[in-house]
mmCIF file of C-alpha atoms in Angstrom:
data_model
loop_
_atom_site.group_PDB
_atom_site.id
_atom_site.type_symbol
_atom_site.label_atom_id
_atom_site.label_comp_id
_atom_site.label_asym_id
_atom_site.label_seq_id
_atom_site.Cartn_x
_atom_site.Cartn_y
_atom_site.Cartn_z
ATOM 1 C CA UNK A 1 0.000 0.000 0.000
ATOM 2 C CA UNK A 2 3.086 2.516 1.003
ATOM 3 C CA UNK A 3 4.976 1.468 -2.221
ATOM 4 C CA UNK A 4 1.652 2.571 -4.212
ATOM 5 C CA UNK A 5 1.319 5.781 -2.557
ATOM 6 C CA UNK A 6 5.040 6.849 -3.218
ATOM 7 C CA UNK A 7 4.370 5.626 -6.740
ATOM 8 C CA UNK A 8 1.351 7.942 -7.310
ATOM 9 C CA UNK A 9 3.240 10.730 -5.572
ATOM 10 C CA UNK A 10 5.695 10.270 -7.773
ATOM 11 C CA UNK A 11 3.685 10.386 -10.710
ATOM 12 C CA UNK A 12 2.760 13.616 -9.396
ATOM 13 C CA UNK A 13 5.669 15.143 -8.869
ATOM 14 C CA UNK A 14 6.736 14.396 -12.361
ATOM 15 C CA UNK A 15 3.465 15.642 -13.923
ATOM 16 C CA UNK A 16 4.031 19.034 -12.405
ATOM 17 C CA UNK A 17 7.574 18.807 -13.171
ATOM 18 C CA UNK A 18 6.515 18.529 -17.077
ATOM 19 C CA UNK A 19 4.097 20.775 -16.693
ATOM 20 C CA UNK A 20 5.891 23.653 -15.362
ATOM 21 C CA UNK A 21 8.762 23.005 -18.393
ATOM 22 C CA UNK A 22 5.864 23.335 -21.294
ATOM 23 C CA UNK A 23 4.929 26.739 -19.225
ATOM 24 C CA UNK A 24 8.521 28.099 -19.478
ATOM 25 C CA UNK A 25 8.876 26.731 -23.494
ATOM 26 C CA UNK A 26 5.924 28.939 -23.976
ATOM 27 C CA UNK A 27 7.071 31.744 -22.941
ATOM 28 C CA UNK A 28 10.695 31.247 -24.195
ATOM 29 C CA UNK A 29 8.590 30.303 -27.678
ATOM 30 C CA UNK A 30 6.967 33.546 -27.883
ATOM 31 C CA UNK A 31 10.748 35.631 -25.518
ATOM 32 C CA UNK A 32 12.717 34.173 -28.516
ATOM 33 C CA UNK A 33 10.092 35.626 -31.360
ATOM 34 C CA UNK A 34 10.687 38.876 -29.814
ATOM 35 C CA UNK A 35 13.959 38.760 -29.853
ATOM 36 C CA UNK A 36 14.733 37.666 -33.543
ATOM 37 C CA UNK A 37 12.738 40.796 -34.398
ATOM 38 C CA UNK A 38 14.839 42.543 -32.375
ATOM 39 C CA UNK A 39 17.801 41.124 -34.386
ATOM 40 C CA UNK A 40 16.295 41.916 -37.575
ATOM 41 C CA UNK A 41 15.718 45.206 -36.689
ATOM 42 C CA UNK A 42 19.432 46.145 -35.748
ATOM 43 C CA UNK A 43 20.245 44.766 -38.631
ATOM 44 C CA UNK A 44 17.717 46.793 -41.227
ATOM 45 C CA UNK A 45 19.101 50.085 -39.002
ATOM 46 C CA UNK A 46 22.541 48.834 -40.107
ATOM 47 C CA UNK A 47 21.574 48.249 -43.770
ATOM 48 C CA UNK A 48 20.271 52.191 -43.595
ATOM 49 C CA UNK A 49 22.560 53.737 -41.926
ATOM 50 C CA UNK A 50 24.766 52.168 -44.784
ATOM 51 C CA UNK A 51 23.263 53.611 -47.490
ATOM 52 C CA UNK A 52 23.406 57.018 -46.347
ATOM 53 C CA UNK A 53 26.341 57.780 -47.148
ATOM 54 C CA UNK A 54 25.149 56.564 -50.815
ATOM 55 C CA UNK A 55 22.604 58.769 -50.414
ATOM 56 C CA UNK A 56 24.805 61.804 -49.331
ATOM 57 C CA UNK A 57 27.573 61.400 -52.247
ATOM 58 C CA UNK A 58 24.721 60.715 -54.744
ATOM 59 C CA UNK A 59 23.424 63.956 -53.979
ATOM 60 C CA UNK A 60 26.517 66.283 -53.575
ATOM 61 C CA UNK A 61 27.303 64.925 -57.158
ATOM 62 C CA UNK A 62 23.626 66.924 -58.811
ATOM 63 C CA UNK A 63 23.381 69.560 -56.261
ATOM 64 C CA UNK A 64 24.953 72.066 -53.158
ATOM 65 C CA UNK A 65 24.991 70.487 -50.201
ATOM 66 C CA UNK A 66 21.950 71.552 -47.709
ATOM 67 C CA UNK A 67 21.520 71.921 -44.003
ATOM 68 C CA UNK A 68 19.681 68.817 -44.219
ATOM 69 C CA UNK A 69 22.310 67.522 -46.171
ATOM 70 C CA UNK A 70 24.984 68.563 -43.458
ATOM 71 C CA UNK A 71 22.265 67.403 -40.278
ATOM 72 C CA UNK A 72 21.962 63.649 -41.949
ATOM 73 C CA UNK A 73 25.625 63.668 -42.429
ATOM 74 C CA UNK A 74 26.042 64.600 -38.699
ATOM 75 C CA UNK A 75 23.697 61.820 -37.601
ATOM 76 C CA UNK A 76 25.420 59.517 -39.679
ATOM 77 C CA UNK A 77 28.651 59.675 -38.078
ATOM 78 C CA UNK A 78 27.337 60.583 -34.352
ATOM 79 C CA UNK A 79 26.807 56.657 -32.893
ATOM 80 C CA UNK A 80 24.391 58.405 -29.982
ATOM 81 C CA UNK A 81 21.755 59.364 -32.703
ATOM 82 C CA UNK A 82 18.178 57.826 -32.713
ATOM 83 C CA UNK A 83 16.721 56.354 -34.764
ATOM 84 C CA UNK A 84 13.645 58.407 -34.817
ATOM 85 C CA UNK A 85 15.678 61.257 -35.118
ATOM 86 C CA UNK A 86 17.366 59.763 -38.057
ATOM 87 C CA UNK A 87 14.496 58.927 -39.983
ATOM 88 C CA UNK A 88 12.877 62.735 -39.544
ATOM 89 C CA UNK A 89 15.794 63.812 -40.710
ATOM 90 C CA UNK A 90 15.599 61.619 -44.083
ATOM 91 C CA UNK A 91 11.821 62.312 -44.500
ATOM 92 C CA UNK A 92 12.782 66.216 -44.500
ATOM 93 C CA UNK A 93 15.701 65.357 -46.622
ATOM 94 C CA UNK A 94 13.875 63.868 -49.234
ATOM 95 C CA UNK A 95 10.632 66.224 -48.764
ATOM 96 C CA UNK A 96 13.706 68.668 -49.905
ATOM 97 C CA UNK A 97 15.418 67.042 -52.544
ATOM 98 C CA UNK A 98 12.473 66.159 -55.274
ATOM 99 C CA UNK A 99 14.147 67.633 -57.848
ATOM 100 C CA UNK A 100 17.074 65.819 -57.730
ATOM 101 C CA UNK A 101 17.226 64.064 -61.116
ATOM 102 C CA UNK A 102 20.163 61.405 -60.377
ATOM 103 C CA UNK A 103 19.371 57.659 -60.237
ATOM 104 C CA UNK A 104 22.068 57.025 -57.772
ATOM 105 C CA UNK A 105 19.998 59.335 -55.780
ATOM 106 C CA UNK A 106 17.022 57.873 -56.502
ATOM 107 C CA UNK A 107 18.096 54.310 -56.260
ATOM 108 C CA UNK A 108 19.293 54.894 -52.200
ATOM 109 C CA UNK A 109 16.104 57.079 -51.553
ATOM 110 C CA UNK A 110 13.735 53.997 -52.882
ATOM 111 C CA UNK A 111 15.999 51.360 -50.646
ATOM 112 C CA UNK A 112 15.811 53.327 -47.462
ATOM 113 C CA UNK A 113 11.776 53.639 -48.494
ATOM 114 C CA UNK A 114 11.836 49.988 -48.337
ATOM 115 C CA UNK A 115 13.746 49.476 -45.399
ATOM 116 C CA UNK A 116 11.735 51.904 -43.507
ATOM 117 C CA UNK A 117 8.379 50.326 -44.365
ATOM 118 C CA UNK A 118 10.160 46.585 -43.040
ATOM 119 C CA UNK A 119 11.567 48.632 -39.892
ATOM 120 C CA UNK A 120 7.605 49.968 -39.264
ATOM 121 C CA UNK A 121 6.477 46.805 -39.866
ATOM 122 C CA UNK A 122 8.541 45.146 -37.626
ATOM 123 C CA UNK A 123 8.289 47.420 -35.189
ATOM 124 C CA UNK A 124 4.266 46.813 -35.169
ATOM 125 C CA UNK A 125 5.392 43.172 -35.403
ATOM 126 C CA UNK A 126 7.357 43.547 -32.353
ATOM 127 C CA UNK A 127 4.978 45.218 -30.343
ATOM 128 C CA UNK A 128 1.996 42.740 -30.480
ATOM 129 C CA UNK A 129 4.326 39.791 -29.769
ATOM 130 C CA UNK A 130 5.721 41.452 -26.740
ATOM 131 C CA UNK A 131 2.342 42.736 -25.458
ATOM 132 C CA UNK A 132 1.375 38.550 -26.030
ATOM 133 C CA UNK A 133 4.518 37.633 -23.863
ATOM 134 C CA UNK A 134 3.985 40.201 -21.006
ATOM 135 C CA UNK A 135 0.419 39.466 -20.684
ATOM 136 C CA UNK A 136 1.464 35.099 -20.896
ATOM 137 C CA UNK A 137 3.551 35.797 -18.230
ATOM 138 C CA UNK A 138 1.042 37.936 -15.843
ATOM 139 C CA UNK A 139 -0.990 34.876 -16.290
ATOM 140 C CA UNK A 140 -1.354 32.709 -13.185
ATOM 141 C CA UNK A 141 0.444 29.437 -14.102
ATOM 142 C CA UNK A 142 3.082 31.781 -16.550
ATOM 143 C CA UNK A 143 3.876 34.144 -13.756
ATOM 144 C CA UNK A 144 4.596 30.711 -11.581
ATOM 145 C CA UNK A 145 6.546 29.075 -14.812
ATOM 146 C CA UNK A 146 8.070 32.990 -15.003
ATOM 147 C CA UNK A 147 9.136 33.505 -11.391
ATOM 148 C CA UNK A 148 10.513 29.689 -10.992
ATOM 149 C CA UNK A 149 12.771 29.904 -14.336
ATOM 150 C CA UNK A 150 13.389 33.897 -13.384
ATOM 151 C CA UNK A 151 12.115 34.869 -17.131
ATOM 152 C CA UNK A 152 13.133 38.282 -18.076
ATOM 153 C CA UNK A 153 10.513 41.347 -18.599
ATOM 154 C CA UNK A 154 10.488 42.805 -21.709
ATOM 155 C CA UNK A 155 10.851 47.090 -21.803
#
């Protein structure tokens, strides 16, 4: 009778044991989402802050250089600059620049387009899977899966 009791006990244990990892490998499923996103998005802010300098030479060669011209440069090689900052800047600077008629110029400006449409993307992207792995982890048996594997919060 003793032997069947520390059996089922046993069984117990083990079942919450289990339990408690499929917990944590949902939230690391959805922690590890988050932060490949965050991985792509260093690297698309890499990619443009690459081609400015395309950008910049592209347009020195068809016209003066601007104060938006000289700001973007400025950003460019400042490593403290946001990157909100940065991309008003470029949205002014091509606001400005419309009748620039070189397709160097033209060929950076549509790239950066591009990457900033996959940076907003991913930034929406980004925000609905972290708002799914903060609110998973408020959760009662999350928050115990959470506090037991000491899960990180996301800023």
């Amino acid at each position: 009778m003793i032997e069947n009791l520390f059996l089922i006990i046993g069984a117990i244990i083990i079942i919450i044991f289990i339990w408690l990892f499929w917990l944590r490998n949902s939230l690391m499923r959805d922690l590890i989402a988050v932060t490949q996103i965050q991985s792509i998005l260093k690297t698309d802010f890499a990619k443009r802050r690459d081609i400015i300098p395309y950008l910049l030479e592209s347009y020195k060669a068809a016209s003066e250089p601007t104060d938006l011209w000289r700001k973007l440069l400025d950003l460019r090689s400042r490593t403290d600059s946001s990157q909100t900052e940065i991309l008003e800047t470029l949205q002014g600077f091509f606001a400005s620049s419309q009748s620039i008629k070189n397709i160097n110029f033209h060929e950076a400006k549509k790239n950066i387009s591009d990457l900033n449409k996959h940076i907003e993307a991913s930034n929406i992207e980004i925000k609905a899977k972290s708002e799914i792995y903060s609110d998973l982890r408020k959760r009662f048996p999350y928050s115990l899966a959470s506090a037991i594997f000491s899960l990180p919060e996301l800023s």
